[in-house]
Structures are given as C-alpha cells and as structure tokens.
Amino acid sequence: MFRIIAVVVSVLLFSSLAVAKPAAPESSIGQAFSDAIIKRYNPTIDELGHHGWDHSNSIVLHGIEKNYHKTHNKKYLKYIKAYADSFINKDGSIKSLTPTLDGMHPGVLCLFLYEQTRDEKYKLAAKTMRDHLLGTPAKPSVFNKTPDGAFWHKNNDKYKNVISVDGLYMYAPFLIRYGVMFNDPEAIDITTQQILLVTSHSFNIKTNLPYHAWNYDKNKPWAHVITGSSTQFWSRAVGWFSMSLADVLEYLPVTHPNRDKILFLYQSLAKGIQAAQNPADGFWYQVVDAYNQPNNYPEASGTGMMIYGLQKGVDLKLLDPSYHEVAAKAWQALKTKITTYKDGGPQMNSVAPPMGSQVDYQGYVAIRPVSVPAETGADAPHGYIGVLMASAVMEKK
C-alpha cells in the first residue's frame, strides 16, 4: 500500500515538474548552472564567446569558484585552472593583456588558483596584473586617466575620459585582495582612492544609486552637459557596483583611513537598492528606479548581482539583517526566470545583453532581454554571473 502511494506521489511530482520545467532542485541551482556551463563550453569557458583574457570569461568562472568553495568539487577547480593555464605562462606573464578595465577581472582567478595550488606562477601572474594596471618605476601603466586621475574604462576614442561604475568591479576587489595577501599598501590605497573618485562623479545622493558612467569632457551623446554623468540608473551597473563594494569591504583592513567612507557609501547604496525594488514581484528592472514605466522589464543579471551585494553585506555584518528579506524576495523572483534548456541544463531568461551607456531611458528599454543559452546567436555571459553569485550567498551549505 505504501509503495503504491509512493509511486502515485512520484508520478504527480514528476508531472508538476515537467510543466513548470525547473532547472534544478532549489538547493542546487548554483551547482546545476556550474555543471551545465562546463558541459556546454569546453575545453574552456573561452568557447562561450572567444573573448580571451577578459571579464566575459572570468566572471563566469568566478561564479563557479563560489560553488567550488561550497562543494569542494575538483571538477570546478580543474575547469577554472584549464582556462587560466591557456593564457598564463610559467614565468607569470600573460598572453593577450589589453588596456581595458574589463581585461583586469581575470586577476581574481590568479589569486584563487594561487591559494588552491600554491603554484608560484599564479602569484607571478597576479603581480603581472597588478603592474599592468598600476605600473612600476621601470614600466609605467599604459592605462589612460582623466585629468582628475580616474582610469578610463577602455583606452580608445570611444571611451576617452570616460569612467564607469562597472569598471570598479573589474579591478577593485582583485587589487584590494592582492594588497592584503602580498602586503602591498599602494594597491590598497590607489583602489580606495579610485572608488571614491569614481563615486564622486556618479553617485546620486537623492536616490542612493550610481549613474552608469561619467564623461570628463561632457561631450558624449549620453553625458549630461552640466554634470557629465549619464542620465539613467542601469540594472547591471548598479549590480556590478554593489558586488564591488561588498567584496572590497570583505578584505579592506578596518584600520584603513578610507574604510568608513566606503562603508557609508555601501550602506547608502543598500538603501537605494531596497527602495528601487519592485514590491509587486521582487525584481530590479532594466532601468532600476522606473519599474512602473512603459517597456521596462525585470532584469535577471542585475537582480542576481544585487542579491549578492545585499546578502553578503548581511553575512559580513556590514548591513542590517533586514536586508536579508530584500535579498530573499529577489531570490524567489529570480528563480521564476530559470527554465530548462533543450540540452537538459538550466537556462536564465530576461537578461539584458551587453551594452554601453545609452542616451536616455528609451535607449535602455529598447535593448530587449535575451535568454542564456540562446536559441540563436552568441550567449551573453552576464546571464550566468548574476544567478551564480546570487546562489553563492542564498544557497547555504
């Protein structure tokens, strides 16, 4: 009798799952995405978009790293290592370094691999990354700066005298952690100075949210002619910024003279993020402060990032515990955008594709969301990073 009941329950449960098409049990969403990524893009993550030594690859691997720390599954370490080894030489030099902040993000993988393997080449590679951005007495940095000292996002005419809050995530957590690991106070000092400088140009004290970018010359199509800032609060830019501050504060020494300022900034940002959450569905939208405006849409990558940014602050006791409820509501919302792809693995939906600063609100919402993996066209790595980072803090061991 009990066996018959169990069979009936199993059939009913299977039927309901088939209709809803969940990607994985709630307790293993991060692992399900990590496993699917390894299966889809091999031998390394560079098969995703062939972007080389760039954040497009390393942000996904950094998310997988989070799951490695929880599971200690060696296949995750092996997959991350395979990508790094395809670019890092034995002497710590790195193939395909570029003068863009996006190209700095893989530095976090060098630190992770050095901690896990104690192979000196990863320590040397981390030093290569540090020197690439900051320079040395013998070889100055190749990165351009605005007249007031902020790194351009990329060294080209399109980004001349342009800074973005996205860029902080690409190097700030790496440099802070590098500085602490290898006793490099200069790396720590410069990073905190850059955070405060970028924020002074991009953070709106009324909404407690950062504008996407800022232009020193105030002549870009999207730049306000008086302030030089962009005009909208973009979901993923807010997400990058929240993760950056959370990760920086995890390692920034409590005695550092800029810590209290950055902590104040982080706590202010948390207020802005909470206020911008759509109370009806728990999401943060493509244009964050305008969820009730025409054509706006729930944006999964930024939502996942902000979940991480808030919950990590709660875990580190840097934010009030009440922010857990904000993150938890968003996490429940984010899971509704996960479906099963045709290969049997999870698919993330409602993801803003890669984009730069747009002229106005209409420009942001005109760029419609995609699914990852996509049925046609290239896969957007940002579809993975948000859910991987959110799962890292919301799915406890």
Coordinates of C-alpha atoms in Angstrom, one line a residue:
M1 CA 0.0 0.0 0.0
F2 CA 2.7 2.4 1.0
R3 CA 4.6 1.6 -2.2
I4 CA 1.5 2.3 -4.3
I5 CA 1.1 5.7 -2.6
A6 CA 4.8 6.5 -3.1
V7 CA 4.5 5.7 -6.8
V8 CA 1.5 7.9 -7.2
V9 CA 3.1 10.8 -5.4
S10 CA 6.2 10.4 -7.5
V11 CA 4.2 10.4 -10.8
L12 CA 2.3 13.6 -9.6
L13 CA 5.5 15.3 -8.6
F14 CA 7.2 14.4 -11.9
S15 CA 4.2 15.7 -13.8
S16 CA 4.2 19.0 -12.0
L17 CA 7.9 19.4 -12.5
A18 CA 7.6 18.7 -16.2
V19 CA 5.0 21.5 -16.5
A20 CA 7.0 24.1 -14.5
K21 CA 10.3 23.0 -16.0
P22 CA 12.5 23.9 -13.1
A23 CA 16.2 23.8 -13.9
A24 CA 17.3 22.1 -10.6
P25 CA 16.2 21.5 -7.1
E26 CA 16.2 24.7 -5.0
S27 CA 19.2 23.6 -3.0
S28 CA 21.5 23.2 -6.0
I29 CA 20.8 25.9 -8.6
G30 CA 24.4 27.1 -8.4
Q31 CA 25.7 23.6 -9.0
A32 CA 23.3 23.0 -11.8
F33 CA 24.4 26.1 -13.6
S34 CA 28.1 25.3 -13.0
D35 CA 27.7 21.8 -14.3
A36 CA 25.8 22.9 -17.3
I37 CA 28.4 25.6 -18.2
I38 CA 31.3 23.0 -18.0
K39 CA 29.3 20.7 -20.3
R40 CA 28.4 23.5 -22.8
Y41 CA 31.7 25.3 -23.2
N42 CA 34.7 23.1 -23.4
P43 CA 37.6 22.6 -23.2
T44 CA 37.5 26.0 -21.5
I45 CA 35.0 28.8 -20.9
D46 CA 36.6 30.8 -23.8
E47 CA 34.3 28.7 -26.1
L48 CA 31.4 30.8 -24.8
G49 CA 32.4 33.9 -26.8
H50 CA 36.1 33.7 -27.6
H51 CA 36.9 36.9 -25.7
G52 CA 40.2 35.7 -24.4
W53 CA 41.7 37.0 -21.1
D54 CA 38.6 39.1 -20.3
H55 CA 35.8 39.5 -17.8
S56 CA 33.4 37.9 -20.2
N57 CA 35.1 34.6 -19.2
S58 CA 36.3 35.2 -15.7
I59 CA 33.0 36.5 -14.3
V60 CA 31.5 33.1 -15.1
L61 CA 34.5 31.2 -13.6
H62 CA 34.4 33.4 -10.5
G63 CA 30.8 32.3 -10.0
I64 CA 31.9 28.7 -10.4
E65 CA 34.6 29.4 -7.9
K66 CA 32.0 30.3 -5.4
N67 CA 30.4 26.8 -5.8
Y68 CA 33.8 25.2 -5.6
H69 CA 34.2 26.7 -2.1
K70 CA 30.9 25.2 -1.1
T71 CA 31.2 21.8 -2.7
H72 CA 35.0 21.2 -3.0
N73 CA 34.2 19.5 -6.3
K74 CA 37.5 19.2 -8.0
K75 CA 36.0 19.4 -11.5
Y76 CA 35.2 23.1 -10.8
L77 CA 38.8 23.8 -9.8
K78 CA 40.1 21.8 -12.9
Y79 CA 37.8 23.8 -15.2
I80 CA 39.0 27.2 -13.8
K81 CA 42.6 26.1 -14.0
A82 CA 42.3 25.0 -17.6
Y83 CA 41.2 28.4 -18.7
A84 CA 43.9 30.2 -16.7
D85 CA 46.6 27.9 -17.9
S86 CA 45.7 28.6 -21.5
F87 CA 46.8 32.2 -21.0
I88 CA 49.4 32.2 -18.1
N89 CA 53.0 31.3 -18.9
K90 CA 55.3 29.6 -16.4
D91 CA 57.0 32.9 -15.6
G92 CA 53.7 34.6 -14.8
S93 CA 53.5 36.5 -18.0
I94 CA 50.0 36.5 -19.6
K95 CA 49.0 36.3 -23.2
S96 CA 46.6 38.9 -24.7
L97 CA 46.7 41.5 -22.0
T98 CA 44.6 44.5 -23.0
P99 CA 44.5 48.1 -21.7
T100 CA 40.9 47.8 -20.6
L101 CA 39.4 47.5 -17.1
D102 CA 37.3 44.6 -18.4
G103 CA 40.6 42.8 -19.0
M104 CA 41.6 43.1 -15.4
H105 CA 38.9 40.9 -13.9
P106 CA 40.7 37.6 -14.5
G107 CA 43.2 38.7 -11.8
V108 CA 40.8 37.3 -9.2
L109 CA 41.3 33.8 -10.8
C110 CA 45.1 34.2 -10.3
L111 CA 44.6 34.8 -6.6
F112 CA 42.2 31.9 -6.3
L113 CA 44.4 29.5 -8.1
Y114 CA 47.5 30.5 -6.0
E115 CA 45.6 29.9 -2.8
Q116 CA 44.4 26.5 -4.0
T117 CA 47.6 25.2 -5.6
R118 CA 50.5 27.3 -4.2
D119 CA 51.9 27.3 -7.7
E120 CA 54.2 30.3 -7.9
K121 CA 53.2 31.1 -11.5
Y122 CA 49.8 32.2 -10.3
K123 CA 51.3 34.6 -7.8
L124 CA 53.5 35.9 -10.5
A125 CA 50.5 36.3 -12.8
A126 CA 48.7 38.2 -10.1
K127 CA 51.7 40.5 -9.9
T128 CA 51.7 40.9 -13.7
M129 CA 48.0 42.0 -13.5
R130 CA 48.7 44.4 -10.7
D131 CA 51.6 46.0 -12.5
H132 CA 49.7 46.1 -15.8
L133 CA 47.2 48.5 -14.2
L134 CA 49.2 50.4 -11.7
G135 CA 52.6 50.3 -13.4
T136 CA 56.1 50.1 -11.8
P137 CA 59.0 52.6 -11.6
A138 CA 60.6 50.8 -14.6
K139 CA 57.4 50.5 -16.6
P140 CA 54.6 53.0 -16.1
S141 CA 51.0 52.0 -16.5
V142 CA 49.6 52.0 -20.1
F143 CA 46.1 52.9 -18.8
N144 CA 44.9 56.4 -19.5
K145 CA 43.4 58.6 -16.8
T146 CA 41.0 61.5 -16.8
P147 CA 42.6 64.9 -15.9
D148 CA 41.5 64.3 -12.3
G149 CA 43.0 60.9 -12.1
A150 CA 40.3 58.2 -12.8
F151 CA 41.1 55.3 -15.1
W152 CA 39.4 55.3 -18.5
H153 CA 37.2 52.3 -18.9
K154 CA 39.0 51.4 -22.1
N155 CA 41.9 53.0 -23.9
N156 CA 40.2 54.1 -27.1
D157 CA 38.5 57.2 -28.5
K158 CA 35.0 55.9 -27.7
Y159 CA 36.0 55.8 -24.0
K160 CA 38.2 58.9 -24.0
N161 CA 37.9 60.4 -20.5
V162 CA 35.0 58.0 -19.7
I163 CA 34.7 56.2 -16.4
S164 CA 32.0 53.7 -15.4
V165 CA 30.9 52.1 -12.2
D166 CA 31.1 48.8 -14.0
G167 CA 34.9 49.2 -14.2
L168 CA 35.3 49.2 -10.4
Y169 CA 34.2 45.6 -10.2
M170 CA 36.7 44.6 -12.8
Y171 CA 39.7 45.5 -10.7
A172 CA 38.9 46.8 -7.2
P173 CA 38.1 43.5 -5.4
F174 CA 41.2 42.0 -7.1
L175 CA 43.6 44.8 -6.1
I176 CA 42.3 45.0 -2.5
R177 CA 42.7 41.3 -2.0
Y178 CA 46.1 41.3 -3.7
G179 CA 47.2 44.1 -1.5
V180 CA 46.2 42.3 1.6
M181 CA 47.6 38.9 0.5
F182 CA 51.0 40.3 -0.5
N183 CA 51.4 43.3 1.7
D184 CA 51.1 46.0 -1.0
P185 CA 49.6 49.1 0.7
E186 CA 49.9 51.1 -2.6
A187 CA 47.5 48.7 -4.3
I188 CA 45.0 49.2 -1.5
D189 CA 45.4 53.0 -1.3
I190 CA 45.0 53.5 -5.0
T191 CA 42.0 51.3 -5.2
T192 CA 40.1 53.1 -2.4
Q193 CA 41.0 56.5 -3.9
Q194 CA 39.6 55.3 -7.3
I195 CA 36.4 54.1 -5.7
L196 CA 35.8 57.5 -4.0
L197 CA 36.8 59.4 -7.1
V198 CA 34.5 57.5 -9.4
T199 CA 31.7 57.7 -6.9
S200 CA 32.1 61.5 -6.5
H201 CA 31.2 61.8 -10.2
S202 CA 28.5 59.1 -10.5
F203 CA 26.6 58.6 -7.2
N204 CA 23.3 60.3 -6.8
I205 CA 22.7 61.2 -3.2
K206 CA 19.0 61.6 -3.6
T207 CA 18.3 58.1 -4.9
N208 CA 21.4 56.5 -3.4
L209 CA 22.1 54.9 -6.8
P210 CA 25.0 55.2 -9.2
Y211 CA 24.7 56.5 -12.8
H212 CA 26.1 54.1 -15.4
A213 CA 29.0 56.3 -16.4
W214 CA 30.6 59.8 -16.4
N215 CA 32.5 61.8 -19.0
Y216 CA 35.0 64.4 -18.0
D217 CA 34.6 66.3 -21.3
K218 CA 30.8 66.2 -21.1
N219 CA 30.7 65.7 -24.9
K220 CA 29.5 62.1 -25.2
P221 CA 25.9 61.7 -26.5
W222 CA 24.8 60.2 -23.2
A223 CA 26.6 62.7 -20.9
H224 CA 24.7 65.5 -19.2
V225 CA 26.0 68.8 -20.5
I226 CA 26.5 70.2 -17.0
T227 CA 27.4 67.2 -14.8
G228 CA 28.9 64.9 -17.4
S229 CA 27.1 61.9 -15.9
S230 CA 24.8 59.5 -17.8
T231 CA 21.2 60.0 -17.1
Q232 CA 19.9 56.6 -16.1
F233 CA 20.4 54.0 -13.3
W234 CA 21.1 50.8 -15.2
S235 CA 20.4 47.5 -13.5
R236 CA 23.7 45.7 -14.2
A237 CA 25.8 48.8 -13.4
V238 CA 24.1 49.0 -10.0
G239 CA 24.7 45.3 -9.7
W240 CA 28.4 45.5 -10.5
F241 CA 28.8 48.4 -8.1
S242 CA 27.1 46.6 -5.2
M243 CA 29.2 43.5 -5.7
S244 CA 32.4 45.6 -5.9
L245 CA 31.8 47.4 -2.6
A246 CA 30.8 44.2 -0.8
D247 CA 33.9 42.3 -2.0
V248 CA 36.2 45.3 -1.3
L249 CA 34.9 45.7 2.3
E250 CA 35.4 42.0 2.9
Y251 CA 39.2 42.5 2.6
L252 CA 39.8 46.2 3.2
P253 CA 41.5 46.5 6.6
V254 CA 39.3 48.0 9.3
T255 CA 42.1 50.5 10.1
H256 CA 42.3 51.9 6.6
P257 CA 41.5 55.6 6.5
N258 CA 39.1 55.3 3.7
R259 CA 37.2 52.3 5.0
D260 CA 34.5 54.3 6.9
K261 CA 33.8 56.4 3.8
I262 CA 33.4 53.3 1.6
L263 CA 31.2 51.6 4.2
F264 CA 29.0 54.7 4.4
L265 CA 28.7 54.5 0.6
Y266 CA 27.9 50.8 0.7
Q267 CA 25.2 51.3 3.3
S268 CA 23.7 54.2 1.4
L269 CA 23.7 52.1 -1.8
A270 CA 21.8 49.4 0.0
K271 CA 19.1 51.9 0.9
G272 CA 18.8 52.9 -2.8
I273 CA 18.7 49.3 -3.9
Q274 CA 15.9 48.5 -1.4
A275 CA 13.9 51.5 -2.4
A276 CA 14.2 50.6 -6.1
Q277 CA 13.0 47.0 -5.8
N278 CA 9.6 46.4 -7.4
P279 CA 7.4 45.5 -4.4
A280 CA 5.0 43.6 -6.6
D281 CA 7.4 41.0 -8.0
G282 CA 10.7 41.4 -6.1
F283 CA 12.8 42.2 -9.2
W284 CA 15.1 45.1 -10.1
Y285 CA 14.3 46.3 -13.6
Q286 CA 16.5 47.3 -16.6
V287 CA 16.2 51.0 -15.5
V288 CA 16.3 50.5 -11.8
D289 CA 14.2 53.4 -10.5
A290 CA 11.5 53.2 -13.1
Y291 CA 10.0 49.7 -12.8
N292 CA 6.5 51.1 -13.4
Q293 CA 7.4 52.9 -16.6
P294 CA 6.4 51.6 -20.2
N295 CA 8.6 48.9 -21.8
N296 CA 10.8 48.4 -18.7
Y297 CA 11.4 44.8 -17.8
P298 CA 12.7 42.7 -14.9
E299 CA 16.4 42.2 -15.5
A300 CA 17.9 39.0 -14.2
S301 CA 21.6 39.6 -14.2
G302 CA 21.4 42.9 -12.2
T303 CA 18.9 41.3 -9.9
G304 CA 21.2 38.4 -9.2
M305 CA 24.1 40.8 -8.6
M306 CA 22.2 42.9 -6.2
I307 CA 21.0 39.9 -4.3
Y308 CA 24.7 39.0 -3.8
G309 CA 25.6 42.6 -2.9
L310 CA 22.9 42.8 -0.2
Q311 CA 23.2 39.3 1.3
K312 CA 27.0 39.4 1.5
G313 CA 26.7 42.6 3.5
V314 CA 24.3 40.9 5.9
D315 CA 26.6 37.9 6.2
L316 CA 29.6 40.2 6.9
K317 CA 27.5 42.2 9.4
L318 CA 28.0 45.3 7.4
L319 CA 24.3 45.7 6.6
D320 CA 21.2 45.5 8.8
P321 CA 19.8 41.9 9.0
S322 CA 16.6 43.2 7.5
Y323 CA 18.3 43.3 4.1
H324 CA 18.1 39.6 4.0
E325 CA 14.4 39.8 3.4
V326 CA 15.0 42.1 0.5
A327 CA 17.5 39.7 -1.0
A328 CA 15.3 36.7 -0.3
K329 CA 12.3 38.2 -2.1
A330 CA 14.5 38.9 -5.1
W331 CA 15.9 35.4 -5.0
Q332 CA 12.4 33.9 -5.1
A333 CA 11.7 36.2 -8.1
L334 CA 14.9 35.3 -9.9
K335 CA 14.2 31.6 -9.7
T336 CA 11.0 32.2 -11.8
K337 CA 13.2 33.2 -14.7
I338 CA 15.0 29.9 -14.7
T339 CA 13.8 27.3 -17.2
T340 CA 15.2 24.1 -18.7
Y341 CA 17.1 24.4 -22.0
K342 CA 17.0 21.8 -24.7
D343 CA 20.2 20.2 -23.5
G344 CA 18.6 19.4 -20.2
G345 CA 20.5 22.1 -18.3
P346 CA 19.2 25.3 -16.8
Q347 CA 18.5 28.5 -18.8
M348 CA 18.4 32.0 -17.5
N349 CA 15.9 34.3 -19.0
S350 CA 15.2 38.1 -19.1
V351 CA 18.9 39.1 -19.3
A352 CA 20.0 42.4 -20.7
P353 CA 22.6 41.8 -23.4
P354 CA 26.0 43.5 -23.3
M355 CA 25.7 47.3 -23.8
G356 CA 27.3 50.6 -23.1
S357 CA 25.8 53.8 -21.8
Q358 CA 22.6 54.8 -23.6
V359 CA 21.4 58.3 -24.3
D360 CA 18.1 58.1 -22.3
Y361 CA 15.5 55.8 -20.8
Q362 CA 14.2 54.8 -24.2
G363 CA 17.6 53.7 -25.3
Y364 CA 17.9 51.3 -22.3
V365 CA 14.5 49.7 -22.7
A366 CA 14.8 49.5 -26.5
I367 CA 17.5 46.9 -25.9
R368 CA 15.4 43.9 -25.2
P369 CA 16.3 41.0 -22.9
V370 CA 17.7 37.7 -24.1
S371 CA 17.9 34.1 -22.8
V372 CA 21.2 32.3 -21.9
P373 CA 21.8 29.9 -23.5
A374 CA 20.2 31.5 -26.6
E375 CA 18.5 29.6 -29.3
T376 CA 20.3 31.6 -31.9
G377 CA 23.3 34.0 -31.7
A378 CA 26.0 34.3 -29.1
D379 CA 25.4 33.5 -25.5
A380 CA 25.7 36.5 -23.1
P381 CA 28.0 35.6 -20.1
H382 CA 26.1 38.1 -17.9
G383 CA 23.2 35.6 -17.9
Y384 CA 25.3 33.3 -15.8
I385 CA 27.1 35.6 -13.4
G386 CA 24.0 37.0 -11.7
V387 CA 22.5 33.6 -10.8
L388 CA 25.8 32.1 -9.9
M389 CA 26.6 34.9 -7.5
A390 CA 23.1 35.0 -6.0
S391 CA 23.1 31.3 -5.4
A392 CA 26.5 31.5 -3.7
V393 CA 25.0 33.6 -0.9
M394 CA 21.4 32.4 -0.9
E395 CA 22.0 28.6 -1.0
K396 CA 23.8 27.9 2.2
K397 CA 26.0 24.9 2.8

